[in-house]
Short mmCIF file of C-alpha atoms and ligand atoms in Angstrom, two decimals:
data_model
loop_
_atom_site.label_atom_id
_atom_site.label_comp_id
_atom_site.label_asym_id
_atom_site.label_seq_id
_atom_site.Cartn_x
_atom_site.Cartn_y
_atom_site.Cartn_z
CA MET G 307 8.20 54.72 -256.11
CA THR G 308 10.76 57.14 -256.26
CA LYS G 309 12.75 58.55 -253.13
CA ASP G 310 12.33 62.12 -252.25
CA ILE G 311 16.14 62.81 -251.71
CA LEU G 312 16.75 65.78 -250.13
CA ASP G 313 20.18 68.31 -251.09
CA LEU G 314 21.02 67.93 -247.27
CA ALA G 315 19.74 66.32 -244.38
CA GLY G 316 20.49 68.38 -241.11
CA ILE G 317 20.97 66.11 -237.36
CA GLY G 318 20.43 68.36 -234.62
CA ILE G 319 18.60 71.97 -234.48
CA GLY G 320 20.48 73.52 -232.06
CA PRO G 321 21.41 77.24 -232.64
CA PHE G 322 24.27 76.09 -235.08
CA ASN G 323 22.17 74.03 -237.48
CA LEU G 324 19.23 76.51 -236.82
CA SER G 325 21.41 78.80 -238.61
CA VAL G 326 21.99 76.66 -241.80
CA ALA G 327 18.37 75.87 -242.10
CA ALA G 328 17.87 80.04 -241.32
CA LEU G 329 20.31 80.89 -244.75
CA LEU G 330 19.33 77.70 -246.62
CA ASP G 331 15.61 79.26 -246.40
CA GLN G 332 16.21 81.43 -248.57
CA HIS G 333 17.50 79.29 -251.49
CA PRO G 334 14.23 77.45 -252.33
CA ASN G 335 16.29 75.74 -255.31
CA VAL G 336 18.13 73.62 -252.26
CA ASN G 337 16.01 70.95 -250.59
CA ALA G 338 16.52 70.85 -247.50
CA ALA G 339 15.20 69.31 -244.25
CA PHE G 340 16.71 69.37 -240.45
CA PHE G 341 15.76 66.69 -237.94
CA ASP G 342 15.84 66.85 -234.22
CA SER G 343 14.75 64.32 -231.59
CA LYS G 344 13.48 67.10 -229.30
CA PRO G 345 9.28 67.75 -229.70
CA ALA G 346 10.04 71.19 -229.89
CA PHE G 347 12.60 73.86 -230.33
CA SER G 348 14.52 75.38 -227.31
CA TRP G 349 17.83 76.09 -226.11
CA HIS G 350 19.41 74.74 -222.86
CA PRO G 351 15.96 75.15 -220.86
CA GLY G 352 17.73 73.06 -217.76
CA MET G 353 20.23 76.07 -218.11
CA GLN G 354 17.98 79.37 -218.12
CA LEU G 355 18.92 80.49 -214.68
CA PRO G 356 17.07 84.30 -214.20
CA GLY G 357 19.13 86.74 -214.90
CA ALA G 358 21.72 84.30 -217.13
CA ARG G 359 22.88 86.60 -219.69
CA LEU G 360 24.40 85.94 -223.66
CA GLN G 361 28.14 86.19 -223.45
CA THR G 362 28.38 87.32 -226.83
CA SER G 363 26.49 90.26 -229.21
CA CYS G 364 23.41 89.98 -229.92
CA LEU G 365 23.93 90.87 -233.14
CA LYS G 366 26.19 87.84 -233.56
CA ASP G 367 22.83 85.81 -234.08
CA LEU G 368 22.13 82.94 -237.01
CA VAL G 369 22.43 84.94 -240.34
CA THR G 370 23.29 88.84 -239.85
CA GLY G 371 27.27 88.34 -240.29
CA ALA G 372 26.50 86.52 -243.07
CA ASP G 373 23.01 88.01 -244.64
CA PRO G 374 22.27 91.56 -242.46
CA CYS G 375 19.18 91.61 -244.72
CA ASN G 376 18.12 87.90 -244.06
CA ARG G 377 14.20 87.94 -242.08
CA HIS G 378 15.85 85.74 -239.28
CA SER G 379 17.98 87.85 -238.05
CA PHE G 380 17.60 89.41 -233.92
CA LEU G 381 17.09 92.89 -234.79
CA ASN G 382 13.93 91.79 -236.94
CA TYR G 383 12.93 89.77 -234.50
CA LEU G 384 13.08 92.91 -231.87
CA VAL G 385 10.80 94.51 -234.74
CA GLN G 386 8.15 91.62 -235.22
CA HIS G 387 7.78 92.22 -231.23
CA ARG G 388 7.43 95.94 -231.14
CA ARG G 389 10.61 95.75 -229.16
CA PHE G 390 12.85 97.80 -230.79
CA TYR G 391 12.85 101.15 -229.20
CA PRO G 392 12.83 99.89 -225.67
CA PHE G 393 15.80 97.97 -226.87
CA LEU G 394 17.63 100.78 -227.75
CA SER G 395 16.78 102.47 -224.55
CA ALA G 396 17.54 99.91 -222.31
CA ASP G 397 21.30 100.23 -223.65
CA MET G 398 22.49 96.88 -222.36
CA THR G 399 26.05 95.56 -222.78
CA ALA G 400 24.42 91.76 -223.10
CA ILE G 401 20.88 90.47 -223.84
CA SER G 402 19.36 87.67 -221.31
CA ARG G 403 20.00 84.62 -222.15
CA ARG G 404 16.09 84.11 -221.98
CA GLU G 405 15.31 86.30 -225.01
CA PHE G 406 18.04 85.17 -227.02
CA ALA G 407 16.18 81.21 -226.75
CA ASP G 408 13.05 82.93 -227.84
CA TYR G 409 14.37 84.45 -230.48
CA LEU G 410 15.46 81.53 -231.73
CA GLY G 411 12.49 80.20 -231.11
CA TRP G 412 10.53 82.20 -232.75
CA VAL G 413 13.08 81.54 -236.25
CA ALA G 414 12.43 77.99 -235.69
CA GLY G 415 8.62 78.48 -235.61
CA ARG G 416 9.04 80.12 -239.29
CA LEU G 417 11.26 77.53 -240.82
CA PRO G 418 9.20 74.88 -242.62
CA SER G 419 12.57 72.81 -243.05
CA LEU G 420 12.94 71.61 -239.59
CA ARG G 421 11.41 68.35 -238.19
CA PHE G 422 11.26 67.86 -234.23
CA SER G 423 10.27 64.37 -233.28
CA HIS G 424 12.64 62.81 -235.07
CA GLY G 425 15.68 61.43 -233.56
CA VAL G 426 18.19 60.20 -236.05
CA GLU G 427 18.93 56.17 -235.53
CA SER G 428 21.50 55.55 -237.94
CA VAL G 429 23.16 57.00 -241.24
CA ARG G 430 24.33 54.71 -243.71
CA PHE G 431 25.63 55.34 -247.25
CA GLU G 432 24.75 53.41 -250.03
CA ASP G 433 24.75 54.16 -253.93
CA GLY G 434 25.82 57.54 -253.49
CA LEU G 435 23.42 58.52 -250.52
CA PHE G 436 22.68 59.04 -247.38
CA GLU G 437 20.32 57.23 -245.82
CA LEU G 438 18.77 58.37 -242.30
CA ARG G 439 16.64 56.25 -240.10
CA PHE G 440 14.76 57.35 -237.00
CA VAL G 441 14.52 56.27 -233.34
CA ASN G 442 10.28 56.20 -233.87
CA GLY G 443 10.38 54.29 -236.93
CA GLN G 444 9.25 57.19 -239.15
CA ALA G 445 10.02 56.22 -243.42
CA PRO G 446 13.71 56.95 -243.60
CA VAL G 447 15.01 59.97 -245.25
CA TYR G 448 17.59 60.07 -248.37
CA ALA G 449 20.14 62.52 -248.94
CA ARG G 450 23.07 63.88 -250.79
CA ASN G 451 24.61 65.80 -248.37
CA LEU G 452 24.45 65.54 -244.04
CA CYS G 453 25.31 68.57 -241.74
CA ILE G 454 25.64 67.20 -238.19
CA GLY G 455 24.92 69.20 -235.30
CA THR G 456 24.24 67.58 -232.55
CA GLY G 457 26.06 69.61 -229.97
CA ILE G 458 27.59 68.98 -226.44
CA ARG G 459 27.38 66.33 -223.79
CA PRO G 460 26.97 67.23 -220.43
CA ASN G 461 31.11 65.92 -218.68
CA ILE G 462 30.77 63.76 -215.99
CA PRO G 463 34.13 63.68 -213.81
CA PRO G 464 35.66 60.12 -213.07
CA ALA G 465 35.14 60.59 -209.78
CA CYS G 466 31.19 61.12 -210.01
CA GLU G 467 30.83 58.37 -213.04
CA ALA G 468 29.37 55.61 -210.20
CA LEU G 469 27.29 57.36 -208.55
CA PRO G 470 23.57 56.48 -207.69
CA PRO G 471 21.22 58.94 -210.03
CA GLY G 472 20.46 61.80 -207.87
CA ARG G 473 23.26 62.53 -205.82
CA SER G 474 24.78 64.28 -208.63
CA LEU G 475 23.22 66.24 -211.10
CA HIS G 476 25.27 67.98 -214.09
CA CYS G 477 23.31 71.49 -214.13
CA ILE G 478 23.03 71.12 -218.24
CA HIS G 479 19.52 69.75 -216.19
CA LEU G 480 19.10 71.66 -213.27
CA MET G 481 15.90 73.66 -214.34
CA GLU G 482 13.89 71.22 -215.93
CA ARG G 483 12.05 70.81 -212.84
CA ALA G 484 11.52 72.15 -209.27
CA ARG G 485 14.42 70.80 -206.78
CA ASP G 486 14.65 71.70 -203.03
CA PHE G 487 17.96 71.36 -201.41
CA THR G 488 17.17 72.77 -198.13
CA GLY G 489 19.29 71.93 -195.40
CA GLN G 490 21.53 70.04 -197.73
CA HIS G 491 25.12 70.06 -197.50
CA VAL G 492 25.52 71.35 -201.55
CA ALA G 493 28.89 70.90 -203.30
CA VAL G 494 28.82 73.07 -206.86
CA VAL G 495 32.03 71.51 -209.19
CA GLY G 496 33.40 73.24 -211.41
CA GLY G 497 34.52 77.09 -211.70
CA GLY G 498 33.67 78.21 -215.11
CA GLN G 499 30.29 80.21 -215.91
CA SER G 500 27.88 77.72 -215.55
CA GLY G 501 29.30 77.14 -211.76
CA ALA G 502 29.11 80.99 -211.14
CA GLU G 503 25.44 80.70 -212.70
CA VAL G 504 24.62 78.10 -209.89
CA MET G 505 26.61 79.58 -207.06
CA LEU G 506 24.37 82.72 -207.70
CA GLY G 507 21.15 80.89 -207.88
CA LEU G 508 22.15 78.57 -204.61
CA MET G 509 22.74 82.31 -202.57
CA ASP G 510 19.53 83.32 -204.03
CA GLY G 511 17.43 80.55 -202.43
CA LEU G 512 16.07 79.34 -206.40
CA TRP G 513 16.06 75.76 -205.11
CA GLY G 514 15.18 75.96 -200.87
CA GLN G 515 17.97 77.14 -198.52
CA PRO G 516 20.75 74.64 -198.24
CA ALA G 517 22.58 73.87 -195.16
CA SER G 518 25.69 74.72 -196.58
CA ILE G 519 27.35 75.73 -199.95
CA ARG G 520 30.58 74.60 -201.37
CA TRP G 521 32.12 75.45 -204.42
CA PHE G 522 35.18 74.19 -206.30
CA SER G 523 37.13 75.16 -209.10
CA ARG G 524 40.45 73.01 -210.66
CA ARG G 525 41.40 76.58 -211.90
CA ALA G 526 44.08 78.56 -209.52
CA ASN G 527 40.89 81.32 -209.01
CA PHE G 528 37.74 82.31 -209.90
CA GLU G 529 38.93 83.63 -213.44
CA PRO G 530 37.38 85.97 -216.01
CA LEU G 531 36.02 85.69 -219.37
CA ASP G 532 38.84 87.47 -221.34
CA GLU G 533 36.52 89.96 -223.86
CA THR G 534 39.31 92.04 -224.69
CA PRO G 535 39.94 93.82 -228.74
CA PHE G 536 42.93 91.69 -229.47
CA THR G 537 41.33 88.40 -227.77
CA ASN G 538 38.38 89.23 -229.66
CA LEU G 539 39.95 88.64 -232.96
CA TYR G 540 39.81 84.65 -232.05
CA PHE G 541 36.47 85.02 -233.03
CA SER G 542 37.19 86.31 -236.39
CA PRO G 543 36.97 84.68 -240.12
CA GLY G 544 40.51 85.90 -240.51
CA TYR G 545 41.97 84.25 -237.28
CA VAL G 546 39.88 80.89 -238.08
CA ASP G 547 41.80 80.68 -241.36
CA ALA G 548 45.00 81.62 -239.92
CA PHE G 549 44.53 78.90 -237.29
CA GLN G 550 43.14 76.08 -239.66
CA GLY G 551 46.42 75.47 -241.53
CA LEU G 552 48.19 75.48 -238.38
CA PRO G 553 49.85 71.81 -237.40
CA GLU G 554 47.92 69.42 -235.29
CA ASN G 555 49.82 69.60 -232.21
CA ARG G 556 50.54 73.55 -232.59
CA ARG G 557 46.50 73.74 -232.85
CA ARG G 558 46.19 71.89 -229.65
CA GLU G 559 48.66 74.51 -227.68
CA LEU G 560 46.43 77.37 -228.95
CA VAL G 561 42.95 75.89 -228.16
CA HIS G 562 44.78 75.09 -224.03
CA TYR G 563 46.14 78.54 -224.52
CA GLN G 564 43.34 80.58 -225.67
CA LYS G 565 40.81 78.61 -222.93
CA LEU G 566 39.42 82.33 -220.87
CA ALA G 567 39.11 83.66 -224.23
CA SER G 568 35.72 81.02 -224.10
CA ASP G 569 35.76 79.83 -221.03
CA GLY G 570 36.30 82.32 -218.72
CA ILE G 571 33.49 83.90 -215.85
CA SER G 572 31.81 87.20 -217.44
CA PRO G 573 33.35 89.91 -215.64
CA ASP G 574 29.77 90.86 -214.62
CA THR G 575 28.74 87.93 -213.13
CA LEU G 576 32.12 87.81 -210.97
CA GLN G 577 31.43 91.12 -209.99
CA THR G 578 27.39 89.76 -208.94
CA LEU G 579 29.30 87.41 -207.11
CA TYR G 580 31.83 88.86 -205.14
CA GLN G 581 29.40 91.30 -204.11
CA ARG G 582 26.35 88.84 -203.31
CA LEU G 583 29.81 86.93 -200.82
CA TYR G 584 30.54 90.32 -199.43
CA GLU G 585 26.58 91.12 -198.04
CA TYR G 586 26.04 87.50 -197.25
CA PRO G 587 26.69 87.35 -193.84
CA LEU G 588 24.62 90.60 -193.14
CA GLU G 589 21.53 89.10 -195.37
CA HIS G 590 21.35 85.39 -193.72
CA PRO G 591 22.60 86.43 -190.39
CA GLY G 592 23.81 82.90 -188.50
CA ARG G 593 23.86 80.75 -191.58
CA PRO G 594 27.55 79.75 -192.83
CA ALA G 595 28.91 81.75 -195.46
CA PRO G 596 29.39 79.53 -198.96
CA GLU G 597 33.25 78.45 -199.30
CA LEU G 598 35.14 78.86 -202.35
CA LEU G 599 37.57 76.07 -203.17
CA PRO G 600 39.55 77.05 -206.08
CA GLY G 601 42.95 74.94 -206.66
CA ARG G 602 40.76 71.65 -206.44
CA SER G 603 40.24 68.62 -208.39
CA LEU G 604 38.02 65.73 -206.98
CA TYR G 605 39.81 63.18 -206.55
CA ALA G 606 37.59 60.46 -205.33
CA VAL G 607 33.87 60.46 -203.98
CA THR G 608 32.67 57.77 -201.97
CA ASP G 609 28.96 57.38 -201.68
CA GLY G 610 27.05 57.42 -198.39
CA ALA G 611 24.60 59.74 -196.45
CA PRO G 612 26.38 62.26 -197.14
CA MET G 613 29.21 61.51 -199.81
CA ASN G 614 32.22 62.02 -198.70
CA LEU G 615 34.38 64.05 -201.18
CA LEU G 616 38.21 63.43 -201.31
CA THR G 617 39.61 66.64 -203.07
CA ARG G 618 43.83 67.47 -203.85
CA ASN G 619 44.68 71.15 -203.32
CA ARG G 620 46.77 72.08 -206.65
CA LEU G 621 48.73 75.34 -204.82
CA ASP G 622 50.26 73.35 -201.42
CA ASP G 623 49.64 69.67 -202.91
CA ARG G 624 47.77 68.55 -200.09
CA PHE G 625 44.15 66.32 -199.83
CA GLU G 626 40.90 67.27 -197.88
CA GLU G 627 38.08 65.72 -197.30
CA PHE G 628 34.63 67.33 -197.45
CA ARG G 629 31.02 66.43 -196.68
CA ALA G 630 28.16 66.59 -199.20
CA ASP G 631 24.57 65.24 -199.60
CA GLN G 632 24.67 66.89 -203.39
CA LEU G 633 26.83 67.22 -205.84
CA LEU G 634 26.16 69.52 -208.74
CA LEU G 635 28.41 69.12 -211.56
CA CYS G 636 29.06 72.52 -213.98
CA THR G 637 32.22 70.45 -215.37
CA GLY G 638 31.59 71.32 -219.24
CA PHE G 639 30.76 69.88 -221.80
CA ASP G 640 32.28 66.97 -224.55
CA HIS G 641 32.04 66.78 -228.01
CA GLY G 642 32.05 64.15 -230.14
CA LEU G 643 30.36 62.64 -233.30
CA PRO G 644 26.80 61.34 -232.11
CA SER G 645 26.45 57.62 -232.37
CA CYS G 646 23.91 57.85 -234.95
CA LEU G 647 27.18 58.30 -237.63
CA SER G 648 28.45 55.11 -235.98
CA PRO G 649 27.94 52.98 -239.32
CA LEU G 650 30.51 56.02 -241.25
CA ASN G 651 33.14 55.52 -238.71
CA THR G 652 35.48 53.58 -240.39
CA ARG G 653 35.19 55.96 -243.38
CA LEU G 654 36.27 58.61 -241.81
CA HIS G 655 39.73 60.04 -241.33
CA LEU G 656 41.25 61.23 -238.10
CA ASP G 657 43.56 62.97 -236.45
CA THR G 658 46.32 61.72 -233.92
CA MET G 659 44.53 62.57 -231.12
CA GLY G 660 41.17 60.28 -232.90
CA ARG G 661 39.47 63.17 -233.74
CA PRO G 662 37.48 63.97 -236.79
CA SER G 663 39.39 65.42 -239.04
CA LEU G 664 37.59 68.59 -241.05
CA GLY G 665 38.42 70.29 -244.09
CA LYS G 666 38.17 74.29 -244.57
CA ALA G 667 34.31 74.57 -244.84
CA PHE G 668 33.53 72.16 -242.16
CA ASN G 669 33.10 68.96 -243.97
CA LEU G 670 34.62 65.83 -242.44
CA ASP G 671 37.63 63.98 -244.46
CA TRP G 672 36.06 60.45 -245.69
CA ASP G 673 36.20 58.46 -248.08
CA GLY G 674 33.05 58.66 -250.00
CA PRO G 675 32.48 60.25 -253.25
CA ALA G 676 34.00 64.10 -253.72
CA ASP G 677 30.59 65.56 -254.63
CA ARG G 678 29.22 64.27 -251.15
CA ALA G 679 29.80 66.14 -248.21
CA ILE G 680 29.50 65.76 -244.37
CA TYR G 681 29.34 68.99 -242.41
CA THR G 682 29.83 68.99 -239.11
CA VAL G 683 29.15 72.05 -236.68
CA ASN G 684 30.42 72.72 -233.02
CA GLN G 685 33.29 69.64 -233.98
CA GLY G 686 35.96 71.64 -234.87
CA ARG G 687 37.77 73.28 -231.53
CA PHE G 688 40.57 71.42 -232.40
CA SER G 689 40.84 72.04 -236.18
CA HIS G 690 39.06 75.91 -236.30
CA GLY G 691 40.21 77.36 -233.25
CA ILE G 692 38.21 77.89 -230.00
CA ALA G 693 35.35 80.00 -231.90
CA GLU G 694 34.00 76.98 -233.10
CA SER G 695 31.46 75.85 -229.90
CA GLN G 696 30.60 79.21 -229.45
CA LEU G 697 28.45 81.33 -230.69
CA SER G 698 30.51 84.13 -232.64
CA LEU G 699 30.54 82.79 -235.97
CA THR G 700 27.83 81.21 -236.23
CA SER G 701 25.97 83.09 -239.30
CA TRP G 702 30.24 82.97 -241.05
CA ARG G 703 29.99 79.22 -240.85
CA SER G 704 27.10 78.72 -242.12
CA ALA G 705 27.48 80.63 -244.65
CA VAL G 706 30.62 78.97 -245.45
CA ILE G 707 28.55 75.98 -245.47
CA VAL G 708 26.04 77.18 -247.76
CA ASN G 709 28.79 78.70 -250.32
CA HIS G 710 30.17 75.18 -250.35
CA LEU G 711 27.05 73.32 -250.95
CA LEU G 712 25.95 75.44 -253.89
CA GLY G 713 29.18 75.36 -255.16
CA GLU G 714 29.77 79.44 -255.52
CA GLU G 715 30.56 82.21 -253.33
CA HIS G 716 27.07 83.00 -252.66
CA TYR G 717 27.95 84.72 -249.23
CA PRO G 718 31.03 86.93 -249.02
CA VAL G 719 33.45 85.45 -246.08
CA ALA G 720 36.02 86.52 -246.81
CA GLU G 721 36.90 88.95 -243.93
CA GLN G 722 38.94 92.53 -244.09
CA GLY G 723 40.26 94.26 -241.51
CA VAL G 724 42.52 95.04 -238.20
CA SER G 725 45.68 94.55 -239.60
CA VAL G 726 47.27 91.67 -237.58
CA ARG G 727 48.81 89.48 -239.54
CA TRP G 728 48.49 86.04 -237.78
CA ARG G 729 50.97 83.74 -240.39
CA SER G 730 54.06 84.59 -242.23
CA GLU G 731 54.30 85.69 -245.50
CA THR G 732 57.55 83.76 -245.77
CA ALA G 733 57.85 80.16 -246.62
CA HIS G 734 61.27 79.67 -245.03
CA ASP G 735 61.01 76.08 -243.10
CA ASN G 736 64.11 77.19 -241.05
CA PRO G 737 66.03 80.15 -240.44
CA PRO G 738 67.68 81.74 -243.89
CA MET G 739 70.51 83.19 -241.86
CA GLU G 740 73.52 81.32 -240.47
CA ASP G 741 73.48 83.31 -237.76
CA VAL G 742 70.24 82.71 -236.27
CA PRO G 743 71.14 82.78 -231.50
CA LYS G 744 72.44 79.21 -231.15
CA LYS G 745 69.78 79.46 -227.32
CA MET G 746 66.80 80.69 -229.51
CA SER G 747 63.58 78.51 -227.93
CA PRO G 748 62.77 75.41 -230.15
CA SER G 749 58.67 76.73 -230.35
CA GLY G 750 56.95 76.54 -227.27
CA ILE G 751 53.98 79.20 -226.81
CA GLU G 752 54.75 80.47 -223.78
CA SER G 753 57.78 81.23 -224.98
CA ILE G 754 56.13 83.68 -227.78
C1 FAD O 321 23.93 77.39 -220.86
C2 FAD O 321 24.59 77.47 -222.19
C3 FAD O 321 25.27 78.49 -222.28
C4 FAD O 321 25.64 79.22 -223.07
N1 FAD O 321 25.90 80.65 -223.63
C5 FAD O 321 26.51 80.93 -224.60
C6 FAD O 321 27.14 82.01 -224.85
O1 FAD O 321 26.40 82.92 -223.78
N2 FAD O 321 27.36 82.38 -225.69
C7 FAD O 321 28.23 81.41 -227.08
O2 FAD O 321 29.01 82.16 -227.46
N3 FAD O 321 28.28 80.34 -226.90
C8 FAD O 321 27.76 80.20 -225.64
N4 FAD O 321 27.59 78.70 -225.50
C9 FAD O 321 27.79 77.60 -226.14
C10 FAD O 321 26.87 77.21 -227.36
O3 FAD O 321 26.76 78.60 -227.91
C11 FAD O 321 25.68 76.20 -227.08
O4 FAD O 321 26.16 75.41 -226.69
C12 FAD O 321 24.95 76.19 -228.27
O5 FAD O 321 23.40 75.52 -227.76
C13 FAD O 321 25.31 74.91 -229.59
O6 FAD O 321 24.78 74.82 -230.13
P1 FAD O 321 24.53 73.48 -231.33
O7 FAD O 321 23.70 73.60 -232.27
O8 FAD O 321 25.80 72.89 -231.31
O9 FAD O 321 24.31 72.60 -229.94
P2 FAD O 321 23.17 72.53 -229.01
O10 FAD O 321 22.10 73.59 -228.82
O11 FAD O 321 23.35 71.60 -227.96
O12 FAD O 321 21.79 71.24 -229.59
C14 FAD O 321 22.17 70.11 -230.48
C15 FAD O 321 20.72 69.54 -230.63
O13 FAD O 321 20.34 68.36 -231.13
C16 FAD O 321 19.76 67.53 -230.61
N5 FAD O 321 20.50 66.63 -231.49
C17 FAD O 321 21.26 64.85 -230.56
N6 FAD O 321 21.36 63.50 -231.16
C18 FAD O 321 20.03 63.81 -231.98
C19 FAD O 321 20.18 62.99 -233.34
N7 FAD O 321 20.75 61.58 -232.47
N8 FAD O 321 18.94 63.16 -233.84
C20 FAD O 321 18.12 64.18 -233.82
N9 FAD O 321 18.67 65.37 -232.79
C21 FAD O 321 20.08 64.74 -232.03
C22 FAD O 321 19.81 67.67 -229.45
O14 FAD O 321 17.75 67.12 -229.38
C23 FAD O 321 19.77 69.25 -228.95
O15 FAD O 321 18.66 69.80 -229.79
C24 FAD O 321 26.51 77.93 -224.17
C25 FAD O 321 26.25 76.94 -223.33
C26 FAD O 321 25.87 76.52 -222.68
C27 FAD O 321 25.28 75.24 -221.83
#
């Protein structure tokens, strides 16, 4: 029996691989299939909080930036659902997360290449092909190329790792079932967008009426997402191109320096939150007002009833203790290759931090044949920049991957736009003149 060999097997069906699948849907000559362990498509259902909004323009959907006439666009979703004119009249700067999830689900329902309930257990490379084996024992699948889109994993602070289940809960699971924190002392840990949304939910009584609400953030303040135009250029193909070839330590510095461009709190959310806090004593007389504790890192948590939290205040460098019955962790996510790829680990080239190194087309640098690629989506924050883990360049990245797979520039991916020249055009490694001021800073980002 001959094997049915795929040109591309996608592992994971979140928005990023869904976008690759949506572009490939227009290429019947490419035999592709995408696998996900979930029984059906969903987008972070545990964080579908009422009123939560997308932090990205809805035009940055699965396909439009690469192929605006593609039938899987957000605009086509609106037209097919007879919502195009009502949408325009709503005049929203950002659509709801719920609507975006519905759009993604609509696309997923139209793509024959998706296979759900197919958790990938292991991937091996033999005789020039990748072999995918599945958790539920389905027949193995063989492919010439892979696209890894297994997404993110909740980051649990070391102080909480040993807590018994139920005492701490990562926010990504919050809405997976009904919860009631009535009468409990609740501590929210993490001062980004998720933390702000969870605070709003608690104040709105989404999970009952807690006895107290405290919000801890390591950041010095509750800081806004920078959405201004020049910062938004970090989320453009031109900037990714400039970033990609920089030395590793410079890329690392830039990712930290640009943190608030991707991880800050939406200004609208901050405004709503502040107003809600201001009105809280009037709306809830007799109830203790939520307490906001910026600049605190969680130092240690001792289990008990209640738990004891030891924090360190970075402002005055002092330790404090707090009581809590329930910890809600809004502590972000870790990126990394999935365990199913571990049979290939020794064949991957890593950077000095142990992260897989990625080529221009989001292909892992590995010791396999040149005509076999392992593409990854959402693994390149330190190789391609902060746009990598966001929706902004989803369709562009998919176009780069599909072009590489097809071996031709089917989609236009080179950008022309505002004339910011990020990289030097001259090629001197050292200053060409003798008389450079002696006290010039070597290269620190802060000193630019
Ligand atoms: C609550 C929330 C809101 C966000 N909002 C925005 C926003 O407004 N704007 C923005 O730009 N970014 C946003 N992001 C960031 C980013 O866009 C999302 O995290 C996005 O979902 C990432 O997509 P992904 O495809 O990489 O991974 P995911 O959506 O995490 O999907 C990965 C998929 O892989 C599957 N999988 C994992 N392992 C296996 C395996 N071994 N076999 C088979 N399947 C597997 C999982 O079941 C999952 O379905 C948000 C993130 C979160 C958490």
